[in-house]
Short mmCIF file of C-alpha atoms in Angstrom, two decimals:
data_model
loop_
_atom_site.label_atom_id
_atom_site.label_comp_id
_atom_site.label_asym_id
_atom_site.label_seq_id
_atom_site.Cartn_x
_atom_site.Cartn_y
_atom_site.Cartn_z
CA MET O 29 129.58 116.98 92.53
CA ALA O 30 131.62 118.84 95.14
CA SER O 31 134.10 121.33 93.66
CA LYS O 32 137.78 120.68 94.16
CA LYS O 33 139.89 123.17 96.10
CA PRO O 34 142.42 124.82 93.76
CA CYS O 35 146.08 124.22 94.43
CA PRO O 36 148.15 127.47 94.77
CA ASN O 37 150.93 127.98 92.21
CA ALA O 38 154.29 129.72 92.64
CA PHE O 39 152.99 133.18 91.70
CA MET O 40 150.10 132.94 94.17
CA MET O 41 152.51 132.03 96.95
CA PHE O 42 154.76 134.98 96.06
CA THR O 43 151.76 137.32 95.99
CA MET O 44 150.51 136.26 99.42
CA GLU O 45 154.01 136.59 100.88
CA TRP O 46 154.54 140.06 99.33
CA LYS O 47 151.12 141.25 100.54
CA ALA O 48 151.84 140.06 104.09
CA LYS O 49 155.10 142.04 104.13
CA TYR O 50 154.53 145.18 102.04
CA GLY O 51 150.87 145.47 101.06
CA LYS O 52 148.72 144.79 104.09
CA GLN O 53 146.55 147.80 103.31
CA LEU O 54 146.04 146.73 99.68
CA SER O 55 143.23 144.53 98.40
CA ILE O 56 143.80 141.19 96.70
CA SER O 57 143.44 142.64 93.20
CA GLN O 58 145.80 145.56 93.94
CA ALA O 59 148.34 143.29 95.59
CA THR O 60 148.19 140.92 92.61
CA THR O 61 148.89 143.80 90.20
CA GLU O 62 151.87 145.09 92.18
CA ALA O 63 153.28 141.61 92.78
CA GLY O 64 152.85 140.78 89.08
CA ASN O 65 155.11 143.65 88.05
CA ILE O 66 157.80 142.43 90.44
CA TRP O 67 157.35 138.77 89.34
CA LYS O 68 158.08 139.70 85.71
CA ASN O 69 161.51 141.09 86.60
CA MET O 70 162.55 138.07 88.72
CA ASN O 71 164.97 135.51 87.26
CA VAL O 72 164.81 131.71 87.51
CA GLN O 73 166.95 131.56 90.66
CA GLU O 74 164.70 134.03 92.45
CA ARG O 75 161.54 132.14 91.44
CA GLY O 76 163.03 128.75 92.38
CA PRO O 77 162.01 128.67 96.09
CA TYR O 78 158.42 129.53 95.24
CA ASN O 79 158.28 126.81 92.57
CA GLU O 80 159.55 124.23 95.05
CA ARG O 81 157.01 125.29 97.64
CA ALA O 82 154.20 125.07 95.06
CA LYS O 83 155.21 121.51 94.08
CA ALA O 84 155.37 120.43 97.71
CA GLU O 85 151.95 121.94 98.41
CA LYS O 86 150.49 120.18 95.37
CA LEU O 87 151.80 116.79 96.54
CA ARG O 88 150.48 117.40 100.04
CA MET O 89 146.99 118.28 98.80
CA ARG O 90 146.95 115.28 96.49
CA LYS O 91 147.66 112.97 99.42
CA CYS O 92 145.16 114.68 101.69
CA ARG O 93 142.46 115.04 99.07
CA GLU O 94 139.42 112.95 99.98
CA LYS O 95 138.22 110.32 97.53
CA LEU O 96 134.70 110.80 96.22
CA THR O 97 132.10 108.55 94.66
CA CYS O 98 130.62 109.10 91.21
CA VAL O 99 127.95 111.36 92.72
CA GLY O 100 130.40 113.43 94.75
CA THR O 101 129.82 111.78 98.15
CA PRO O 102 133.02 111.28 100.16
CA ILE O 103 133.89 107.63 100.62
CA SER O 104 134.81 108.30 104.23
CA GLU O 105 131.24 109.50 104.83
CA ILE O 106 129.84 106.26 103.42
CA GLN O 107 132.17 104.21 105.59
CA ARG O 108 131.18 106.26 108.62
CA GLN O 109 127.48 105.62 107.96
CA LYS O 110 128.16 101.92 107.55
CA LEU O 111 129.96 101.77 110.88
CA GLU O 112 127.11 103.63 112.55
CA GLN O 113 124.57 101.16 111.15
CA GLU O 114 126.60 98.21 112.39
CA LYS O 115 126.91 99.83 115.79
CA GLU O 116 123.16 100.47 115.85
CA GLN O 117 122.40 96.85 114.93
CA LYS O 118 124.64 95.60 117.73
CA GLN O 119 122.92 97.93 120.17
CA ILE O 120 119.48 96.67 119.06
CA LYS O 121 120.52 93.04 119.54
CA ARG O 122 121.98 93.85 122.94
CA THR O 123 118.74 95.56 123.99
CA ILE O 124 116.60 92.60 122.89
CA GLU O 125 118.86 90.14 124.71
CA GLN O 126 118.75 92.20 127.91
CA THR O 127 114.95 92.47 127.74
CA VAL O 128 114.37 88.74 127.36
CA ARG O 129 117.04 87.65 129.82
CA SER O 130 115.87 90.05 132.51
CA SER O 131 112.30 88.74 132.18
CA LYS O 132 113.60 85.17 132.43
CA LYS O 133 115.72 86.03 135.45
CA ASN O 134 112.72 87.57 137.22
CA GLY O 135 110.53 84.56 136.43
CA GLU O 136 108.30 86.53 134.05
CA LEU O 137 109.30 85.01 130.73
CA GLU O 138 105.80 83.78 129.88
CA HIS O 139 104.14 86.95 131.25
CA LYS O 140 106.36 89.50 129.45
CA VAL O 141 104.30 91.55 126.97
CA TYR O 142 105.59 92.43 123.50
CA PHE O 143 104.08 94.59 120.77
CA PHE O 144 104.23 93.62 117.09
CA ILE O 145 103.62 96.23 114.37
CA ALA O 146 103.03 95.94 110.61
CA VAL O 147 102.18 98.56 107.98
CA ASN O 148 101.04 98.75 104.37
CA TYR O 149 101.91 101.65 102.10
CA PHE O 150 100.81 103.06 98.75
CA SER O 151 104.12 104.15 97.25
CA LYS O 152 107.55 105.54 98.00
CA THR O 153 108.38 109.12 97.10
CA LEU O 154 111.44 109.85 95.02
CA ASP O 155 112.39 112.88 97.09
CA GLY O 156 113.40 111.76 100.56
CA GLY O 157 112.28 108.14 100.28
CA ILE O 158 109.07 108.66 102.30
CA TYR O 159 106.52 105.83 102.34
CA ILE O 160 102.90 106.97 101.97
CA PRO O 161 100.96 104.94 104.62
CA ALA O 162 97.80 102.97 103.86
CA GLU O 163 97.21 100.61 106.82
CA LEU O 164 98.64 99.98 110.29
CA SER O 165 98.15 97.24 112.88
CA ILE O 166 99.64 96.51 116.31
CA CYS O 167 99.31 93.34 118.36
CA GLU O 168 99.89 92.89 122.10
CA TYR O 169 101.28 89.43 122.83
CA SER O 170 102.66 87.28 125.63
CA LEU O 171 103.49 83.59 125.82
CA LYS O 172 101.01 83.03 128.64
CA GLN O 173 97.99 84.82 127.16
CA GLY O 174 98.81 84.73 123.45
CA VAL O 175 97.34 87.50 121.31
CA ILE O 176 95.80 89.74 123.96
CA ARG O 177 94.43 92.58 121.79
CA THR O 178 95.02 94.19 118.42
CA PHE O 179 94.88 97.71 117.00
CA HIS O 180 93.98 98.17 113.34
CA THR O 181 93.29 101.25 111.25
CA PHE O 182 93.24 102.38 107.64
CA ILE O 183 95.08 105.59 106.80
CA ASN O 184 94.00 108.20 104.28
CA PRO O 185 97.06 110.39 103.64
CA GLY O 186 94.86 112.94 101.87
CA VAL O 187 97.46 113.75 99.20
CA LYS O 188 97.39 113.16 95.47
CA MET O 189 100.40 111.16 94.43
CA TYR O 190 101.46 113.01 91.30
CA GLY O 191 103.98 110.95 89.38
CA HIS O 192 103.40 107.88 91.57
CA GLN O 193 99.89 106.90 90.51
CA LEU O 194 100.91 103.99 88.27
CA GLU O 195 103.45 102.63 90.73
CA ALA O 196 100.96 102.88 93.60
CA GLN O 197 98.22 101.17 91.58
CA GLN O 198 100.51 98.29 90.60
CA HIS O 199 101.66 97.87 94.20
CA ALA O 200 98.06 97.87 95.47
CA ASP O 201 96.92 95.37 92.82
CA THR O 202 99.64 92.90 93.77
CA THR O 203 99.40 93.30 97.57
CA HIS O 204 96.79 94.89 99.84
CA GLY O 205 94.28 96.01 97.17
CA LEU O 206 93.27 99.20 99.01
CA PRO O 207 91.82 102.14 97.01
CA LEU O 208 94.26 104.94 96.29
CA PRO O 209 94.01 108.54 97.53
CA PRO O 210 91.95 110.67 97.42
CA ASN O 211 89.49 107.76 97.64
CA ALA O 212 91.52 105.96 100.30
CA MET O 213 89.84 104.45 103.34
CA GLY O 214 90.46 105.59 106.90
CA ASP O 215 90.88 108.79 108.87
CA ARG O 216 92.43 111.88 107.28
CA ASN O 217 93.61 113.26 110.62
CA LEU O 218 97.04 111.67 110.86
CA GLY O 219 97.76 113.25 114.24
CA ASN O 220 94.77 111.49 115.79
CA ILE O 221 95.96 108.17 114.37
CA TYR O 222 99.42 108.61 115.89
CA ASN O 223 97.95 109.59 119.26
CA ALA O 224 95.69 106.53 119.14
CA VAL O 225 98.75 104.36 118.56
CA LEU O 226 100.49 105.87 121.58
CA LYS O 227 97.37 105.41 123.70
CA PHE O 228 97.16 101.75 122.69
CA LEU O 229 100.78 101.17 123.69
CA SER O 230 100.68 102.84 127.08
CA SER O 231 98.55 105.16 129.17
CA ASN O 232 101.62 107.10 130.35
CA ASP O 233 104.62 108.49 128.51
CA ASP O 234 106.70 105.32 128.93
CA TYR O 235 106.18 103.61 125.59
CA PRO O 236 107.46 100.07 124.94
CA SER O 237 109.50 98.96 121.96
CA LEU O 238 107.82 97.68 118.80
CA TYR O 239 108.91 94.66 116.77
CA THR O 240 108.49 94.13 113.06
CA SER O 241 110.12 92.26 110.21
CA ARG O 242 113.79 92.99 109.74
CA GLU O 243 113.25 94.03 106.13
CA CYS O 244 110.49 96.51 107.03
CA ILE O 245 112.05 98.44 109.92
CA HIS O 246 112.84 101.46 107.73
CA ILE O 247 109.30 101.38 106.28
CA VAL O 248 107.69 101.37 109.73
CA ASN O 249 109.94 104.22 110.87
CA SER O 250 109.02 106.23 107.78
CA VAL O 251 105.27 105.67 108.30
CA LEU O 252 105.41 106.62 111.99
CA ASN O 253 107.39 109.77 111.19
CA PHE O 254 104.83 110.61 108.50
CA LEU O 255 102.03 110.36 111.07
CA LYS O 256 103.98 112.23 113.74
CA SER O 257 104.64 115.17 111.40
CA ASP O 258 100.94 116.05 111.31
CA VAL O 259 99.49 118.85 113.40
CA GLY O 260 98.24 117.68 116.79
CA ALA O 261 100.44 114.58 117.05
CA LYS O 262 102.45 114.09 120.22
CA ASN O 263 106.19 114.49 119.94
CA ALA O 264 107.05 110.98 121.13
CA SER O 265 109.48 108.64 119.41
CA LEU O 266 109.10 104.86 119.23
CA ASN O 267 111.86 102.27 118.94
CA ILE O 268 111.47 99.64 116.20
CA TYR O 269 113.41 96.38 116.56
CA SER O 270 113.74 93.14 114.59
CA ILE O 271 111.12 90.51 115.37
CA GLN O 272 113.28 87.75 113.86
CA TYR O 273 116.00 88.30 116.44
CA LEU O 274 113.41 88.46 119.22
CA PHE O 275 112.10 85.13 117.93
CA TYR O 276 115.59 83.63 118.19
CA VAL O 277 116.38 85.00 121.66
CA MET O 278 113.00 83.93 123.09
CA LYS O 279 113.43 80.44 121.66
CA GLU O 280 116.79 80.20 123.40
CA ALA O 281 115.21 81.35 126.66
CA THR O 282 112.30 78.89 126.50
CA CYS O 283 114.62 76.00 125.66
CA ASP O 284 116.90 76.97 128.53
CA GLN O 285 113.99 77.16 130.95
CA GLY O 286 112.56 73.86 129.72
CA GLU O 287 116.02 72.22 129.76
CA LEU O 288 115.88 71.48 126.05
CA GLU O 289 118.42 71.78 123.28
CA LYS O 290 118.81 75.34 122.02
CA PRO O 291 118.91 76.25 118.32
CA LYS O 292 122.53 76.32 117.22
CA THR O 293 122.16 79.48 115.15
CA PHE O 294 119.61 82.16 114.37
CA HIS O 295 119.35 80.85 110.79
CA ILE O 296 117.25 77.94 112.11
CA THR O 297 114.67 80.20 113.73
CA ASP O 298 114.70 82.55 110.73
CA ALA O 299 113.90 79.65 108.41
CA TYR O 300 110.94 78.64 110.58
CA PHE O 301 109.72 82.23 110.83
CA GLU O 302 109.78 82.68 107.06
CA ARG O 303 107.60 79.61 106.48
CA ASP O 304 104.55 81.33 107.97
CA TYR O 305 102.38 78.24 108.46
CA PHE O 306 99.29 80.37 109.18
CA GLU O 307 99.62 82.47 106.02
CA TYR O 308 96.24 81.41 104.58
CA GLN O 309 94.33 81.27 107.87
CA ILE O 310 90.90 82.88 107.53
CA GLY O 311 89.04 84.84 110.18
CA ILE O 312 92.00 86.85 111.49
CA ALA O 313 92.14 89.63 108.87
CA CYS O 314 90.02 92.77 108.70
CA GLN O 315 86.62 92.60 107.04
CA PHE O 316 87.79 94.41 103.90
CA HIS O 317 90.58 91.93 103.16
CA GLU O 318 88.38 88.97 104.11
CA ASP O 319 85.81 90.07 101.53
CA LYS O 320 88.53 90.63 98.91
CA ASP O 321 90.17 87.27 99.72
CA ARG O 322 93.48 89.00 100.47
CA GLY O 323 93.82 88.13 104.12
CA LYS O 324 97.51 87.27 103.83
CA TYR O 325 98.31 90.91 102.96
CA CYS O 326 96.28 92.40 105.82
CA THR O 327 98.43 93.90 108.58
CA GLN O 328 96.02 92.67 111.26
CA SER O 329 96.37 89.14 109.93
CA LEU O 330 100.14 89.49 109.80
CA VAL O 331 100.65 90.55 113.43
CA THR O 332 98.21 87.85 114.57
CA ARG O 333 100.07 85.20 112.62
CA TRP O 334 103.30 86.31 114.26
CA GLY O 335 101.70 85.67 117.64
CA TYR O 336 100.56 82.22 116.51
CA MET O 337 104.08 81.36 115.35
CA PHE O 338 105.58 82.40 118.69
CA SER O 339 103.04 80.24 120.53
CA ASP O 340 103.41 77.26 118.22
CA TYR O 341 107.20 77.26 118.49
CA MET O 342 107.72 78.08 122.18
CA CYS O 343 104.70 77.45 124.42
CA LYS O 344 105.26 73.72 124.64
CA ASP O 345 108.86 74.28 125.77
CA ILE O 346 107.65 75.83 129.03
CA ALA O 347 104.37 73.85 129.33
CA VAL O 348 102.01 76.74 128.56
CA SER O 349 98.45 75.66 127.78
CA LEU O 350 97.23 76.80 124.38
CA ILE O 351 94.09 78.92 124.14
CA PRO O 352 92.15 78.72 120.85
CA GLY O 353 91.93 82.11 119.19
CA ARG O 354 94.93 83.44 121.09
CA HIS O 355 97.77 80.96 120.76
CA VAL O 356 96.38 79.02 117.80
CA PRO O 357 93.47 79.49 115.36
CA GLN O 358 89.99 79.39 116.84
CA LYS O 359 88.97 75.97 115.48
CA THR O 360 92.15 74.13 116.39
CA ASN O 361 91.71 70.63 117.85
CA LEU O 362 93.64 70.91 121.12
CA GLU O 363 92.96 67.27 122.03
CA ALA O 364 94.82 66.20 118.91
CA ILE O 365 97.75 68.42 119.88
CA ALA O 366 97.83 66.93 123.39
CA SER O 367 97.89 63.38 121.96
CA THR O 368 100.88 63.98 119.71
CA GLY O 369 104.07 62.21 120.65
CA CYS O 370 106.45 64.86 119.36
CA GLY O 371 109.23 66.27 121.47
CA ASP O 372 109.02 69.63 123.12
CA THR O 373 111.34 71.21 120.58
CA LYS O 374 109.18 70.14 117.64
CA SER O 375 106.68 72.56 116.19
CA LEU O 376 103.07 71.45 116.30
CA VAL O 377 102.36 72.85 112.87
CA SER O 378 105.44 71.22 111.38
CA LEU O 379 103.76 67.85 111.89
CA ALA O 380 101.61 68.72 108.89
CA THR O 381 104.59 68.35 106.60
CA THR O 382 105.13 65.14 104.69
CA SER O 383 108.75 64.69 105.64
CA LYS O 384 109.95 61.32 106.87
CA SER O 385 111.02 62.69 110.24
CA SER O 386 107.46 63.81 110.98
CA TYR O 387 106.19 60.24 110.76
CA GLU O 388 109.09 58.86 112.76
CA ASN O 389 108.68 61.30 115.65
CA ALA O 390 104.88 61.32 115.87
CA ASP O 391 102.08 58.79 115.66
CA SER O 392 99.70 61.33 114.19
CA LYS O 393 99.75 64.13 111.68
CA LEU O 394 98.20 67.48 112.55
CA HIS O 395 96.68 69.77 109.93
CA TYR O 396 95.73 73.42 110.41
CA ASP O 397 93.23 74.49 107.80
CA ASP O 398 90.67 77.22 107.29
CA HIS O 399 87.52 75.51 108.55
CA GLU O 400 88.47 72.61 110.77
CA THR O 401 91.39 70.69 112.16
CA THR O 402 91.71 67.06 111.17
CA VAL O 403 94.05 64.45 112.52
CA SER O 404 94.96 61.44 110.42
CA PHE O 405 96.76 58.46 111.90
CA PRO O 406 99.04 56.32 109.73
CA ASN O 407 97.94 53.18 111.62
CA ASP O 408 94.25 53.63 110.87
CA THR O 409 92.40 50.47 109.90
CA LYS O 410 91.59 51.08 106.26
CA LYS O 411 90.59 48.84 103.43
CA CYS O 412 93.64 47.53 101.62
CA TRP O 413 94.13 49.10 98.24
CA ASP O 414 94.43 45.72 96.49
CA ASP O 415 90.81 44.92 97.48
CA ASN O 416 89.69 47.75 95.19
CA PHE O 417 92.05 46.66 92.42
CA PRO O 418 90.38 45.57 89.14
CA THR O 419 89.38 41.93 89.19
CA GLY O 420 91.35 39.40 87.20
CA ALA O 421 94.22 37.00 87.49
CA ARG O 422 96.83 38.65 89.67
CA LYS O 423 98.99 37.96 92.65
CA LYS O 424 98.34 39.48 96.04
CA ILE O 425 100.83 42.11 97.21
CA PRO O 426 102.96 40.62 100.02
CA LEU O 427 102.41 42.02 103.51
CA LEU O 428 104.98 43.16 106.01
CA ALA O 429 106.70 40.68 108.28
CA ASP O 430 104.74 41.72 111.38
CA GLN O 431 101.42 41.21 109.57
CA ASP O 432 102.04 37.86 107.91
CA SER O 433 104.30 35.14 109.25
CA GLU O 434 104.87 33.74 105.74
CA ALA O 435 106.13 37.07 104.40
CA PRO O 436 109.77 37.46 103.34
CA SER O 437 112.14 37.69 106.26
CA SER O 438 114.14 40.70 105.05
CA LYS O 439 113.19 44.04 103.61
CA LYS O 440 115.24 43.34 100.50
CA ASP O 441 113.33 40.12 99.78
CA TYR O 442 110.06 41.90 100.42
CA LEU O 443 110.84 44.69 97.96
CA GLY O 444 112.02 42.18 95.38
CA GLU O 445 108.79 40.20 95.55
CA TYR O 446 106.76 43.41 95.62
CA TYR O 447 108.21 44.74 92.38
CA SER O 448 108.13 41.30 90.76
CA VAL O 449 104.36 41.28 91.27
CA LEU O 450 104.00 44.72 89.74
CA THR O 451 106.01 43.81 86.63
CA GLU O 452 104.66 40.28 86.16
CA ASP O 453 103.10 39.59 82.78
CA VAL O 454 99.64 38.54 83.99
CA ARG O 455 97.22 41.09 82.55
CA PRO O 456 98.55 43.37 79.83
CA GLU O 457 95.86 46.00 80.40
CA LEU O 458 97.04 46.33 84.02
CA ASN O 459 100.76 46.10 83.37
CA PRO O 460 101.98 48.52 80.70
CA TRP O 461 105.52 47.12 80.86
CA ALA O 462 104.32 43.61 79.99
CA SER O 463 102.05 44.79 77.16
CA ARG O 464 104.97 45.79 74.99
CA SER O 465 105.29 42.25 73.61
CA PHE O 466 101.70 42.40 72.31
CA ARG O 467 102.26 45.46 70.19
CA PRO O 468 102.48 44.74 66.44
CA GLU O 469 105.81 45.40 64.82
CA PRO O 470 105.76 48.20 62.27
CA SER O 471 105.93 47.15 58.63
CA PRO O 472 109.17 47.88 56.76
CA PRO O 473 109.13 51.06 54.67
CA ALA O 474 108.51 50.91 50.93
CA ASP O 475 111.48 50.87 48.57
CA SER O 476 112.86 54.26 47.71
CA ASN O 477 112.96 55.45 44.14
CA PHE O 478 116.73 55.67 44.44
CA ASN O 479 116.94 51.93 45.14
CA LYS O 480 115.19 50.95 41.91
CA PRO O 481 117.44 49.53 39.15
CA SER O 482 118.00 51.93 36.29
CA ASN O 483 118.32 51.19 32.57
CA ARG O 484 121.47 53.04 31.64
CA LYS O 485 120.94 52.54 27.92
CA THR O 486 117.47 54.03 28.02
CA ASP O 487 118.70 56.91 30.14
CA GLN O 488 121.51 57.69 27.72
CA ASP O 489 119.10 57.67 24.79
CA THR O 490 116.80 60.00 26.63
CA ASP O 491 119.68 62.31 27.51
CA ALA O 492 120.64 62.51 23.88
CA VAL O 493 117.20 63.79 23.02
CA SER O 494 116.96 66.48 25.73
CA LEU O 495 119.76 68.53 27.24
CA TYR O 496 117.93 68.90 30.56
CA SER O 497 116.80 65.30 31.08
CA PHE O 498 119.88 64.05 32.94
CA GLY O 499 119.18 63.25 36.58
CA ARG O 500 121.05 62.48 39.80
CA GLY O 501 124.01 60.16 39.28
CA ARG O 502 123.79 60.22 35.50
CA PRO O 503 126.75 61.30 33.34
CA LEU O 504 126.48 64.61 31.53
CA PRO O 505 126.06 63.93 27.78
CA ASN O 506 128.99 64.92 25.61
CA ILE O 507 127.12 67.48 23.50
CA ASN O 508 128.67 70.80 22.49
CA ILE O 509 125.98 73.45 22.53
CA PHE O 510 128.31 76.16 21.24
CA ASN O 511 128.95 76.87 17.58
CA THR O 512 132.53 75.96 16.70
CA ASN O 513 132.42 78.07 13.51
CA SER O 514 132.63 81.37 15.37
CA SER O 515 134.94 84.03 13.97
CA SER O 516 138.40 84.44 15.48
CA SER O 517 137.92 88.18 15.73
CA ARG O 518 134.82 87.72 17.85
CA HIS O 519 136.02 85.53 20.71
CA GLY O 520 133.45 84.27 23.17
CA ARG O 521 130.43 85.26 21.11
CA LEU O 522 127.89 83.02 19.47
CA SER O 523 127.30 83.24 15.78
#
């Protein structure tokens, strides 16, 4: 904790004043000794002005003294850092908006290239909060071409994580599953990895911005700084921005260009982005994670899925044709997507949900799965379920009004007849509600021993024989077990 500055008292003020007038050539200790001898001979009236000045100085320092936290950090410093972070976030949002709007203004909205980045780490150090990198992937994407190319590499930091081994092992077991250092996979030359990243981004020194998840911006910055600190790495900085806000701004731009309704708030696009419909898509992760069945944690799979989500949510707004393997998974049935009757603002993958609105807005339901894409139509001609119902005496379930002219005219009548058929007492083995009347009633319980009539005379005779034979509800026999011939000098004792 930072030490507090001492407040000068009256004697210290007198000493400094006396030294300034009469003892300029003396040291502090000598001036204090001489001023102390004079201070002893001063009366209360002479010391009064110095006491008043000391009180005023104490009040002034108390007002000006900076408030500190429990660890000694000034509160003003924390507030200053908070304001700087807010200012930085506003600047990032302004930069993203200018990038997207300028591309839209120049007619290059679907051709504008963006780079997505994702990293995996082993652990976080206690000193400095540095993240030890394990894996890194970058994806080049545009609305017109989809996922153009990807960069993926494992990273071997080459350091033994003393004190972090258990934490790193637990993190690896629950996420990426990569082996820990010194047995980690990948290149040990961190400078070469950073230079390869810069070469992938641009052939010249003008490097574009990178986009990652809002919650992982500080992790990506830490990993890139860790790589850049190695010998041989170029001294070039990269800007990391929020991909969620880019998702929102691009959706606004595509809706504006397609003359569609824009999302009212960024919370709508954030909710869609967090769903991650392609989370369990196979064939887009690295070979290691595919073999370990941990493709969802692979950084290459993550950046590719981000590209698929951008395409799924925005390409139809501006009439961009989907390319399998770039905009959507490789085995996607594009003919089924073209035949859907959903609006341009609806997501193609969202048709796979079972919500009521999906069936109202589309005649078909689209499923993305690992091996194939199937389309099921609700109006398919299928065998009615009551044809496979167990044989026996039963009524036929009524059909809808458009299928049978003799069906009930209203939906209420139809539902009433429908449920009356289900609950009708025709076959007990098929109707559990009707079978209750066939269940045998349980027999009444046997009489309790307490309900049996008792012979009071017999009980009293028995009680007279034994002192401990009286039971529940029986009167205690009037028998004196104490000897009444005890001596008066020995009270309370038996003879």
